[in-house]
mmCIF file of C-alpha atoms in Angstrom:
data_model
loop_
_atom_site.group_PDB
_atom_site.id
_atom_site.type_symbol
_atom_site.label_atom_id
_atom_site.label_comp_id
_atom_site.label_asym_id
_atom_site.label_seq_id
_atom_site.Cartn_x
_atom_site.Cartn_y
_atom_site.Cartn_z
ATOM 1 C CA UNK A 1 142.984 -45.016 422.833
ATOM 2 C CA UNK A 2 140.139 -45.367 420.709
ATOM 3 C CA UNK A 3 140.062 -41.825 419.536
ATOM 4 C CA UNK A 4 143.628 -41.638 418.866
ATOM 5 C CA UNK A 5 143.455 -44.800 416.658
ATOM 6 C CA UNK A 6 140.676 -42.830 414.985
ATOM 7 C CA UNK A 7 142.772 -39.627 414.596
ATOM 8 C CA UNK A 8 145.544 -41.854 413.056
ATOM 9 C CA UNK A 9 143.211 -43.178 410.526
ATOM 10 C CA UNK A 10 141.893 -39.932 409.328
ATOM 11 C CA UNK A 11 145.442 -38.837 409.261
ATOM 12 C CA UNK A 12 146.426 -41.752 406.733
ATOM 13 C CA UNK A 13 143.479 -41.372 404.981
ATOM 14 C CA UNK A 14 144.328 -37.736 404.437
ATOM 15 C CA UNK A 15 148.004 -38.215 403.145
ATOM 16 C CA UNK A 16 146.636 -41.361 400.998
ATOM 17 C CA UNK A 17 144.014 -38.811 399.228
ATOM 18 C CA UNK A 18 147.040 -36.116 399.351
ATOM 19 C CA UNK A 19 149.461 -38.599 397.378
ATOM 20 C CA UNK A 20 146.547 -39.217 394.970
ATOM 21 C CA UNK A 21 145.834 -35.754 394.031
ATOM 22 C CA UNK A 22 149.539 -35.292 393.623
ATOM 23 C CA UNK A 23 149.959 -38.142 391.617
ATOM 24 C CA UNK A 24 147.030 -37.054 388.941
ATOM 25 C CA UNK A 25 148.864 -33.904 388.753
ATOM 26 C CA UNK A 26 151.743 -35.250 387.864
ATOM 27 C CA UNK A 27 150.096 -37.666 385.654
ATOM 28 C CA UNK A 28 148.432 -35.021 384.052
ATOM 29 C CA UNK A 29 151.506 -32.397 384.068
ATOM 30 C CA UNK A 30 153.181 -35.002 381.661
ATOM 31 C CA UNK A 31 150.468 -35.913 379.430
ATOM 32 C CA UNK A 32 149.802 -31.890 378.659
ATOM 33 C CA UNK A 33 153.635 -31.698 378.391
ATOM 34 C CA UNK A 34 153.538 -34.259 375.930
ATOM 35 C CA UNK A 35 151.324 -33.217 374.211
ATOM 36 C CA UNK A 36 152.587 -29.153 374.355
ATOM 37 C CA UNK A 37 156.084 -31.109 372.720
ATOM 38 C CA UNK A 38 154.072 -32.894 369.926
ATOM 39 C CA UNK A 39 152.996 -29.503 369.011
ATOM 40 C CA UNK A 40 155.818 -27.433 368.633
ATOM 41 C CA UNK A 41 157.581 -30.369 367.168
ATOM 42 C CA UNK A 42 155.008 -30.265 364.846
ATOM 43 C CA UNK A 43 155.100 -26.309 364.495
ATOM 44 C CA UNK A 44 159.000 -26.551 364.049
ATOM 45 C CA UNK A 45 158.275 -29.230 361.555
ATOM 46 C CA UNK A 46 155.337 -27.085 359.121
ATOM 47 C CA UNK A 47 157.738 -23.783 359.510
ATOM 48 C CA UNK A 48 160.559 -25.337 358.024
ATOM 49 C CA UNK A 49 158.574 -26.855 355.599
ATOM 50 C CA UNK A 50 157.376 -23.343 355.124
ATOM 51 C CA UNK A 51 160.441 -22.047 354.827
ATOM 52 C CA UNK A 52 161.769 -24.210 351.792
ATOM 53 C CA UNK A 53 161.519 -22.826 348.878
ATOM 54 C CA UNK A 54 159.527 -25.041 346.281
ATOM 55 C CA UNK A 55 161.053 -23.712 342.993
ATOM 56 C CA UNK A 56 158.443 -24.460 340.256
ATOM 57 C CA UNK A 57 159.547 -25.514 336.617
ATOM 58 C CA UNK A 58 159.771 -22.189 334.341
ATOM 59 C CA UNK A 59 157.128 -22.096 331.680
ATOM 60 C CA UNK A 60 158.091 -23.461 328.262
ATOM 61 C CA UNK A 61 157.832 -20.962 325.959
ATOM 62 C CA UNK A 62 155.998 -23.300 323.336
ATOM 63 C CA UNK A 63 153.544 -23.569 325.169
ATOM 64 C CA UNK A 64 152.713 -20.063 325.393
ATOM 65 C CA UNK A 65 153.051 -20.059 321.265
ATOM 66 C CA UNK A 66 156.627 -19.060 321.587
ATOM 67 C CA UNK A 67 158.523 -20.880 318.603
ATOM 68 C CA UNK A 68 161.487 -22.024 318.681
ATOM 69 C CA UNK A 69 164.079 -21.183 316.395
ATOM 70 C CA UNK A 70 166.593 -24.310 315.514
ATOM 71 C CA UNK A 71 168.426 -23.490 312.420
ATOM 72 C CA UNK A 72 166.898 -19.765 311.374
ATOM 73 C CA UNK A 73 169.968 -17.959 313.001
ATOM 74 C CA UNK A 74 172.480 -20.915 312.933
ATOM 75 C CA UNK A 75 173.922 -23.074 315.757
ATOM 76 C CA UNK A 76 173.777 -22.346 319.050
ATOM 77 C CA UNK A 77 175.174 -23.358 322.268
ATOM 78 C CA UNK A 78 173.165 -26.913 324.029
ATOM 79 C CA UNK A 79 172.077 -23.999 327.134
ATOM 80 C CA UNK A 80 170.822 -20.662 324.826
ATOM 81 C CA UNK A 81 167.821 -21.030 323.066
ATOM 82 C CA UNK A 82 165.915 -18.261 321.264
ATOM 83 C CA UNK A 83 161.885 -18.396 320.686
ATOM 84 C CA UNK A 84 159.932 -16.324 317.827
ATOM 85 C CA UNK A 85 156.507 -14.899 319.682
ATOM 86 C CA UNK A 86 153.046 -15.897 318.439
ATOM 87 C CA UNK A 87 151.521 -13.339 316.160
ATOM 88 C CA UNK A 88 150.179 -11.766 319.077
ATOM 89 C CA UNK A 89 150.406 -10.325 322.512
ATOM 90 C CA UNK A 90 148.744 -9.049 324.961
ATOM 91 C CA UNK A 91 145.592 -8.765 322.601
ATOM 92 C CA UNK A 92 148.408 -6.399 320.119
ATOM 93 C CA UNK A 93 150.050 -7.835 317.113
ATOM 94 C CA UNK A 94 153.117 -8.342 317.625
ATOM 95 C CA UNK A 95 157.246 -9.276 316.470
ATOM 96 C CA UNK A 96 159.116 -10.723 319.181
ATOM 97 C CA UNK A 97 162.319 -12.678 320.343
ATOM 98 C CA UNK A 98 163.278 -13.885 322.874
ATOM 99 C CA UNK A 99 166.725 -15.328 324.149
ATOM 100 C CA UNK A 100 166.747 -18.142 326.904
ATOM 101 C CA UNK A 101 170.225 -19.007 328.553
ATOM 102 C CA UNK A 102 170.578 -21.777 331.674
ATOM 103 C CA UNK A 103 173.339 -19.606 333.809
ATOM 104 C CA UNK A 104 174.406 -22.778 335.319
ATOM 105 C CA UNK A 105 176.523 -23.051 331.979
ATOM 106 C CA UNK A 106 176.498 -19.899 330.229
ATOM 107 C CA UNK A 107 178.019 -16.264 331.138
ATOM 108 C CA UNK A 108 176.520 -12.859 331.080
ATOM 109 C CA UNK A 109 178.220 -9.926 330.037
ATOM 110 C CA UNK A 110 178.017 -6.037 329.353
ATOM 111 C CA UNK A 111 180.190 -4.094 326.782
ATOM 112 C CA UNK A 112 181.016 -0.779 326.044
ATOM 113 C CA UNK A 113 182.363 2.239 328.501
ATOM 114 C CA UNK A 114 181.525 5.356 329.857
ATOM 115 C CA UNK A 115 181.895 7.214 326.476
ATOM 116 C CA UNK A 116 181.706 4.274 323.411
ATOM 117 C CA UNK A 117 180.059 4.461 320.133
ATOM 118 C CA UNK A 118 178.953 1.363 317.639
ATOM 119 C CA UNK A 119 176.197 -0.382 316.256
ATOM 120 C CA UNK A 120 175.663 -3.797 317.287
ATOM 121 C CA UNK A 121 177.082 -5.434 313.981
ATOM 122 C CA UNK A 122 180.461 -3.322 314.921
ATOM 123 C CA UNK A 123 180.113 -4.819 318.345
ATOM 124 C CA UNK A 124 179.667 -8.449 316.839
ATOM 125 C CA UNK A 125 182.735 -8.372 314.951
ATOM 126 C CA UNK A 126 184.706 -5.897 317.550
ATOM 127 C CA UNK A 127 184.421 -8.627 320.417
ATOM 128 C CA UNK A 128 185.840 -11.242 317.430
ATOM 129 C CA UNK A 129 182.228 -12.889 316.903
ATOM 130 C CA UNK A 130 182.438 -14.864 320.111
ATOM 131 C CA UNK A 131 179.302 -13.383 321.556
ATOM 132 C CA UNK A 132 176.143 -15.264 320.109
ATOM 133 C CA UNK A 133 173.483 -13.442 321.806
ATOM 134 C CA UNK A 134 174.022 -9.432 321.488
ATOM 135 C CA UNK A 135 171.570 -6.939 322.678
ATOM 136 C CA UNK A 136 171.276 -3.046 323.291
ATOM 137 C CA UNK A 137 171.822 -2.241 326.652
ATOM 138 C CA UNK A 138 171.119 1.236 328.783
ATOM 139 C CA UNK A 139 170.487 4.711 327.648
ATOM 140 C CA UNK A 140 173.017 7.634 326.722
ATOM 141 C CA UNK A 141 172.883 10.778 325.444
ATOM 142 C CA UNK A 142 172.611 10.414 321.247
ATOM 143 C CA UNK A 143 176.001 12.083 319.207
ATOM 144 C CA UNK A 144 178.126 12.206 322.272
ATOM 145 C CA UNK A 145 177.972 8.478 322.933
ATOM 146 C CA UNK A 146 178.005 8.967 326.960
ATOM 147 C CA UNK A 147 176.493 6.146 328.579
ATOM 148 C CA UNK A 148 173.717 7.772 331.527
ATOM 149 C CA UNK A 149 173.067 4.175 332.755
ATOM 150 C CA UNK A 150 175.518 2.218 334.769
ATOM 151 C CA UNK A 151 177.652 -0.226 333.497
ATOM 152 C CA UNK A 152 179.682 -2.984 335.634
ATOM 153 C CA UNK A 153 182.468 -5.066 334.642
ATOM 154 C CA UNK A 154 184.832 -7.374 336.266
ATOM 155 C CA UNK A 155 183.436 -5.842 339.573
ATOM 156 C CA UNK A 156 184.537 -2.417 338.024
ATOM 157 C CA UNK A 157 181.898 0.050 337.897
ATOM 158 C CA UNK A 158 182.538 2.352 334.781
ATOM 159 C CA UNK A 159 179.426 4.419 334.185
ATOM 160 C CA UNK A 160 176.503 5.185 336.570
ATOM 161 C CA UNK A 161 172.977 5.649 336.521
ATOM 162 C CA UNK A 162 172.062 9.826 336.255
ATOM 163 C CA UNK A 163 172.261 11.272 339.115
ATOM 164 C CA UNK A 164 170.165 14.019 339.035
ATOM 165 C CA UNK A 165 166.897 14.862 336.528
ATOM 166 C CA UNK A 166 165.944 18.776 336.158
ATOM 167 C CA UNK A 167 162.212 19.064 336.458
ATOM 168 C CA UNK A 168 160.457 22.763 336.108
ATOM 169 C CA UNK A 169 163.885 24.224 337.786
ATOM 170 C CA UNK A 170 163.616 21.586 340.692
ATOM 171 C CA UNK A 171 166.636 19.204 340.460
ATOM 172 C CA UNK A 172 165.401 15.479 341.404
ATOM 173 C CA UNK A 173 167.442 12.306 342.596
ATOM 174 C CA UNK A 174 166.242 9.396 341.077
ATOM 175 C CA UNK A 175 166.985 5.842 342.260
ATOM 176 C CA UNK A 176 166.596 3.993 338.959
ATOM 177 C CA UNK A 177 167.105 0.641 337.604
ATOM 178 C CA UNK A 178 169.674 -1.843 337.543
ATOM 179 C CA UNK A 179 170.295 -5.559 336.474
ATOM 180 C CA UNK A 180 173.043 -7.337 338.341
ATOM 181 C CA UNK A 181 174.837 -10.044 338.760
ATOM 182 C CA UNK A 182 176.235 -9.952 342.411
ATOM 183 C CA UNK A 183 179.606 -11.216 343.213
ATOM 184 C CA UNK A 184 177.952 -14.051 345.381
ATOM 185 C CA UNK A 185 176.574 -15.210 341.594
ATOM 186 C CA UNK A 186 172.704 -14.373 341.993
ATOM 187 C CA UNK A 187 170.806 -11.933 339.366
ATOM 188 C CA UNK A 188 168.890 -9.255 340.715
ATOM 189 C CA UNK A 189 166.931 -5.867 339.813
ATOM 190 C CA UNK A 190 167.538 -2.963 342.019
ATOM 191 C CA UNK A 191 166.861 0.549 342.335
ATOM 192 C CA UNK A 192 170.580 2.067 342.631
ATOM 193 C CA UNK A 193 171.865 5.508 343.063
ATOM 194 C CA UNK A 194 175.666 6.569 343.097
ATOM 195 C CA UNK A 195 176.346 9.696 345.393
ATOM 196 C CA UNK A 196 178.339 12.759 344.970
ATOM 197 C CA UNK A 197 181.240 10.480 347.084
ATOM 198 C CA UNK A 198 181.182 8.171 344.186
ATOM 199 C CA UNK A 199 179.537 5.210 346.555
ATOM 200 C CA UNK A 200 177.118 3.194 344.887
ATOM 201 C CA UNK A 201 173.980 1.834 347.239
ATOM 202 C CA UNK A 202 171.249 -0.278 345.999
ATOM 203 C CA UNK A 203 167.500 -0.211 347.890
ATOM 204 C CA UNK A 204 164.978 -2.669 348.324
ATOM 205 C CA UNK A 205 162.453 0.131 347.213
ATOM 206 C CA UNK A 206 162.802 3.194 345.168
ATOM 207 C CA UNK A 207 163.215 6.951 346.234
ATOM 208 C CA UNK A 208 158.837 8.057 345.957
ATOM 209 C CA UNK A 209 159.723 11.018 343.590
ATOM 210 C CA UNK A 210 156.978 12.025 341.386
ATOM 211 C CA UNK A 211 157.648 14.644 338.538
ATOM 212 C CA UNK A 212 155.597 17.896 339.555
ATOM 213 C CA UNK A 213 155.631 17.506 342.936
ATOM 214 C CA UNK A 214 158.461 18.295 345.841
ATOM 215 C CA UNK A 215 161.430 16.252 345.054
ATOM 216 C CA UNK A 216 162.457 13.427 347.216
ATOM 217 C CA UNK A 217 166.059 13.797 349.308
ATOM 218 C CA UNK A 218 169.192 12.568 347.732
ATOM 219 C CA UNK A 219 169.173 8.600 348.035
ATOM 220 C CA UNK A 220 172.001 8.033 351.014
ATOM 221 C CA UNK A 221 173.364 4.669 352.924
ATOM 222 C CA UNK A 222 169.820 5.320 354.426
ATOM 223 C CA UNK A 223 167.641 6.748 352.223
ATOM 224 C CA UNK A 224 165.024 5.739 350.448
ATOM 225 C CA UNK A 225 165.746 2.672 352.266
ATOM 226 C CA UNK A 226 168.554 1.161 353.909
ATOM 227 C CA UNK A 227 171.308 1.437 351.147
ATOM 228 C CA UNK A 228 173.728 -1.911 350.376
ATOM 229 C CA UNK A 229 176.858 -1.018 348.804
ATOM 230 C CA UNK A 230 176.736 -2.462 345.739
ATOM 231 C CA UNK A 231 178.574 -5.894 345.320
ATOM 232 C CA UNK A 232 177.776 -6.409 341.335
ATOM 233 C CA UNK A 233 180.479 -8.687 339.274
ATOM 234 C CA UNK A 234 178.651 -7.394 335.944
ATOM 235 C CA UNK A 235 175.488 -4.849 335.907
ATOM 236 C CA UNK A 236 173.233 -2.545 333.603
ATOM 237 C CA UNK A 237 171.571 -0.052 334.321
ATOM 238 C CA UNK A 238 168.347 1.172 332.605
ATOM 239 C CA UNK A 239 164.892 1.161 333.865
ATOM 240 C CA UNK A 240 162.197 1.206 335.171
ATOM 241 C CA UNK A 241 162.529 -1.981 336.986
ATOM 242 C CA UNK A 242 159.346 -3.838 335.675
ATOM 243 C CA UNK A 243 158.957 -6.834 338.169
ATOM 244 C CA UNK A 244 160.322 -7.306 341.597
ATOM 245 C CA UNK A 245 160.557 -10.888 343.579
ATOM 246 C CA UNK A 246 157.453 -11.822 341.104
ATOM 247 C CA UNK A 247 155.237 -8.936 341.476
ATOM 248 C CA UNK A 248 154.831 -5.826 338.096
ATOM 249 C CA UNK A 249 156.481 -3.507 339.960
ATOM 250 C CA UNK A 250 156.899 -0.978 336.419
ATOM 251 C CA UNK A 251 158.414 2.233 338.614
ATOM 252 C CA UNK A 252 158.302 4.625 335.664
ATOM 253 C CA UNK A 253 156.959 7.721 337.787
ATOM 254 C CA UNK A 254 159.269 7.077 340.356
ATOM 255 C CA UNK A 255 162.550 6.492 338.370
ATOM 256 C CA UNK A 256 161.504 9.321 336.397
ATOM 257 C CA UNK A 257 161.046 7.347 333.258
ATOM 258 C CA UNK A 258 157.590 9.420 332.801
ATOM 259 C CA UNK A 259 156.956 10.879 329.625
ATOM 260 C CA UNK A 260 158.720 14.064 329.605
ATOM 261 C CA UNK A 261 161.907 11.710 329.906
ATOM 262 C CA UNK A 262 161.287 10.587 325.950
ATOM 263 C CA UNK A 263 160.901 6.706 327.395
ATOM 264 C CA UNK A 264 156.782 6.990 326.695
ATOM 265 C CA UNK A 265 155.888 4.591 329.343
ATOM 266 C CA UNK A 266 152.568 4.102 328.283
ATOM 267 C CA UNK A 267 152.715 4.502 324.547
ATOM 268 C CA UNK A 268 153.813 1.575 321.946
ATOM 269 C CA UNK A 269 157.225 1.377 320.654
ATOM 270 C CA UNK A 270 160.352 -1.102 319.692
ATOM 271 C CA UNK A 271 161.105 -2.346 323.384
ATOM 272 C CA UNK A 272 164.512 -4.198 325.413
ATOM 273 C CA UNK A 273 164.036 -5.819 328.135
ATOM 274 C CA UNK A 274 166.262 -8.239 330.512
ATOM 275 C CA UNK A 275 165.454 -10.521 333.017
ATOM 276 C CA UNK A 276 165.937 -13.441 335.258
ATOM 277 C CA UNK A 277 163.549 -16.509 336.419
ATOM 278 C CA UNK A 278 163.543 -18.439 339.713
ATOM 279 C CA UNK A 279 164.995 -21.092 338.055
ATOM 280 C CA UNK A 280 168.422 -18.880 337.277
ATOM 281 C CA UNK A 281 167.659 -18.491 333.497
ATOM 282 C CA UNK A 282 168.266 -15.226 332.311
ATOM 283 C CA UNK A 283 165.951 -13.615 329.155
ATOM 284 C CA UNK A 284 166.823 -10.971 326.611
ATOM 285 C CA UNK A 285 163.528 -9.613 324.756
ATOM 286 C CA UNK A 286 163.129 -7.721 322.036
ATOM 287 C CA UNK A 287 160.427 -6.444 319.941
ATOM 288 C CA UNK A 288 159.605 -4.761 316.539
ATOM 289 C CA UNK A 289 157.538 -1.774 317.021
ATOM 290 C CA UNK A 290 156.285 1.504 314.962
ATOM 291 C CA UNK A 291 155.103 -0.394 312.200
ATOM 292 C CA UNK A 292 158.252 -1.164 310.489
ATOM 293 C CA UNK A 293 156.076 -4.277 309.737
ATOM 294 C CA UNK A 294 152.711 -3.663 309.119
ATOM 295 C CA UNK A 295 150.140 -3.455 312.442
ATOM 296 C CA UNK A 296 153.526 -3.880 314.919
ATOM 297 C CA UNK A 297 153.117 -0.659 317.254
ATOM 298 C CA UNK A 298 155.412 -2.169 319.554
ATOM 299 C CA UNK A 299 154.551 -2.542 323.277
ATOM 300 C CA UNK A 300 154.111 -0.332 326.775
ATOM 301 C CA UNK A 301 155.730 -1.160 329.758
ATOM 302 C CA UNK A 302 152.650 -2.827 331.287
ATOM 303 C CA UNK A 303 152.780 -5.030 328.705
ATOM 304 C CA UNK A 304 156.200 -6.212 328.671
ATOM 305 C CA UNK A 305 156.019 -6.784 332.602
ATOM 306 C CA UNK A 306 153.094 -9.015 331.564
ATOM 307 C CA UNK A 307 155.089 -10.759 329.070
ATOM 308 C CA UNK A 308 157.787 -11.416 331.025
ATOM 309 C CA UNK A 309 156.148 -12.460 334.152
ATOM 310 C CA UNK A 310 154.057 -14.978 331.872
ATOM 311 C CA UNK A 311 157.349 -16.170 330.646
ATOM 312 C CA UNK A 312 158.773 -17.147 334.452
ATOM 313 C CA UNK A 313 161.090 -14.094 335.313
ATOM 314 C CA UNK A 314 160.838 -12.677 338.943
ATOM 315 C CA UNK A 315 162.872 -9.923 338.531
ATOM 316 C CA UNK A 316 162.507 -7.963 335.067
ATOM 317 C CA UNK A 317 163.969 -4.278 333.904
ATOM 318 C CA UNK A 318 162.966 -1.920 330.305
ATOM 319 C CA UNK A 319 166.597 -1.100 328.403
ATOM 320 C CA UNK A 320 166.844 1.506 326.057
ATOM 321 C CA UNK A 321 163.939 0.919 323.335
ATOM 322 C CA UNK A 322 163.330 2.503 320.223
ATOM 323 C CA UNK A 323 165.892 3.149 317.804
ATOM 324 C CA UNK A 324 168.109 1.489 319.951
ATOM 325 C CA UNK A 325 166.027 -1.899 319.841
ATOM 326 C CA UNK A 326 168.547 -4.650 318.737
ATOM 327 C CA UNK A 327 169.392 -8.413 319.682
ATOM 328 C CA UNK A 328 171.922 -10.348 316.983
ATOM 329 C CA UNK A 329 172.183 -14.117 317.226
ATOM 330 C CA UNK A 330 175.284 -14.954 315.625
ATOM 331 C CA UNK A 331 175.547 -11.517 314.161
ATOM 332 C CA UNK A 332 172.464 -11.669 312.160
ATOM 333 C CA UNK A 333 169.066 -9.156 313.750
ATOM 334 C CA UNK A 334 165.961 -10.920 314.695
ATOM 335 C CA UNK A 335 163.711 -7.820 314.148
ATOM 336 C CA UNK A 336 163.742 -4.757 311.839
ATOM 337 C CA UNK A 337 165.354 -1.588 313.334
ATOM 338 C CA UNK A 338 163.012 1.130 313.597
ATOM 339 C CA UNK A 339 164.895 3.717 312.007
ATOM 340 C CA UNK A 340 165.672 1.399 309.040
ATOM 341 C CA UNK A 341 169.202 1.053 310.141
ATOM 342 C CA UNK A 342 170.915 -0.273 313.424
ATOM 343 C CA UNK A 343 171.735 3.372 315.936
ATOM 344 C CA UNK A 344 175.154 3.200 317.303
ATOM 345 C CA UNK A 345 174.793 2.685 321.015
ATOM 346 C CA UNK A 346 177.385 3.058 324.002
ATOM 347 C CA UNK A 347 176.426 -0.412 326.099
ATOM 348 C CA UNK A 348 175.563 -3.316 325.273
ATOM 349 C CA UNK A 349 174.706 -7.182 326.810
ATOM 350 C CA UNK A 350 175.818 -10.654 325.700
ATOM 351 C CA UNK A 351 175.650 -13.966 326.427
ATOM 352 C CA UNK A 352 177.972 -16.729 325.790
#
């Protein structure tokens, strides 16, 4: 009897010391449970902190020794503003503008067509004055007033980029510049290329052609990257795209915008440039080059990307320079035309 009382009480003892070691497990299954919950709550919590975009302020221009210019050119709309540049930048003297337009209230346009000749005074007083910011827009070939950039309007895409570059015999397929705004109301640069179906794709990247080496494929709904039919209300093409989602991207060799294309790249001359800051303001620049004015070269691509970036845009693209240099506000020229007269051109931007 004695032994089997025994027995029992080991037996109780056992399941007692069982239901405690159970009981700590459970105890400590919830506490690291808990604590695994606090965590990812917490993880959720940081990523979708992460994942809000904190738009900063764009830099005012005076502050960079832009000055602004309130009754040189007349009156202006409450949401365009145009600056003068200081005397100089990027260590180079320099004759700037720039126009500054809130697209929450203004509207961007293009003008012109696939075959369209007039200076930018004609186009001032062709479109009835109603424009007050006009500037030069993409390239075409000189005499024969054929745009050989693209041109959107209305959704209607009436001119495209060239499609094809002749290098040393060797034909190339460049995916060069655009500035658009998309139909779902967001400004962009891309690289774009229209193929021989008459389909327009933009990439993400452009095709890695280099002049004097083995050209790249034709760009396709897959090639250089990825195409995405292009969804543009109004676009212009030029190039090369100079920044990219923030970063100097300045794709001359690859757009073939090298200098056997005439653009000069590197060298300093009159320069047009558009583009767009995170803040949805869009920015026409132009400057005086080839010493019109005394000790004004002009500027480089590098430098414009600089100036740009400095100035807030994210995405940035060169227009046809040179000659071609313009911007009117209200019909009257903020710089001196490099040939001593304004060059009929076939496109043309605005801003209303």
């Amino acid at each position: 009897i004695q032994k089997g009382i025994e027995r029992a009480e080991a037996q109780r003892k056992l399941e007692i010391n069982i239901y405690d070691q159970i009981d700590m497990i459970m105890k400590n299954i919830s506490k690291y449970w808990l604590l695994f919950m606090i965590a990812a709550m917490s993880a959720t919590s940081c990523s979708d902190d992460d994942n809000e975009k904190v738009v900063m302020p764009d830099p005012d221009p005076t502050t960079l020794g832009w000055v602004k210019q309130t009754t040189e050119f007349g009156t202006l709309p409450e949401y365009i503003s145009v600056y003068k540049s200081p005397s100089e930048l990027e260590g180079m003297k320099a004759i700037a503008f720039i126009a500054v337009a809130d697209m929450s209230k203004a509207n961007f346009a293009t003008i012109g067509d696939l075959i369209y000749s007039k200076t930018p005074n004609q186009i001032w007083q062709a479109e009835q004055q109603k424009y007050p910011i006009i500037m030069n827009g993409g390239y075409f070939v000189m005499g024969a007033g054929k745009s050989v950039s693209l041109l959107c309007r209305e959704g209607e895409v009436l001119a495209v980029n060239s499609q094809e570059e002749i290098r040393s015999q060797k034909s190339y397929y460049p995916t060069r510049g655009i500035f658009q705004l998309s139909k779902n109301g967001y400004f962009s640069t891309d690289w774009a290329y229209t193929t021989t179906d008459g389909v327009t794709y933009t990439y993400e990247q452009p095709s890695p052609n280099k002049s004097g080496y083995e050209p790249q494929p034709a760009p396709s709904a897959y090639f250089p990257t990825r195409g995405v039919k292009l969804n543009a209300e109004t676009a212009i093409g030029g190039g090369p795209i100079l920044l990219k989602d923030g970063s100097v991207r300045n794709t001359f060799i690859e757009e073939l915008f090298d200098e056997e294309s005439g653009v000069a790249p590197e060298s300093y001359h009159p320069r047009t440039a558009i583009g767009v800051t995170a803040n949805n303001k869009v920015i026409f620049f132009v400057c005086e080059g080839r010493s019109v004015t005394e000790g004004v070269k002009g500027m480089n691509m590098a430098m414009m990307a600089n100036v740009l970036k400095s100035l807030g845009c994210v995405d940035a693209m060169n227009l046809d320079g040179g000659g071609s240099t313009c911007m009117l506000v209200n019909g009257q020229p903020v710089i001196k035309p490099s040939a001593g007269a304004q060059r009929a051109i076939t496109t043309a931007v605005a801003l209303k």
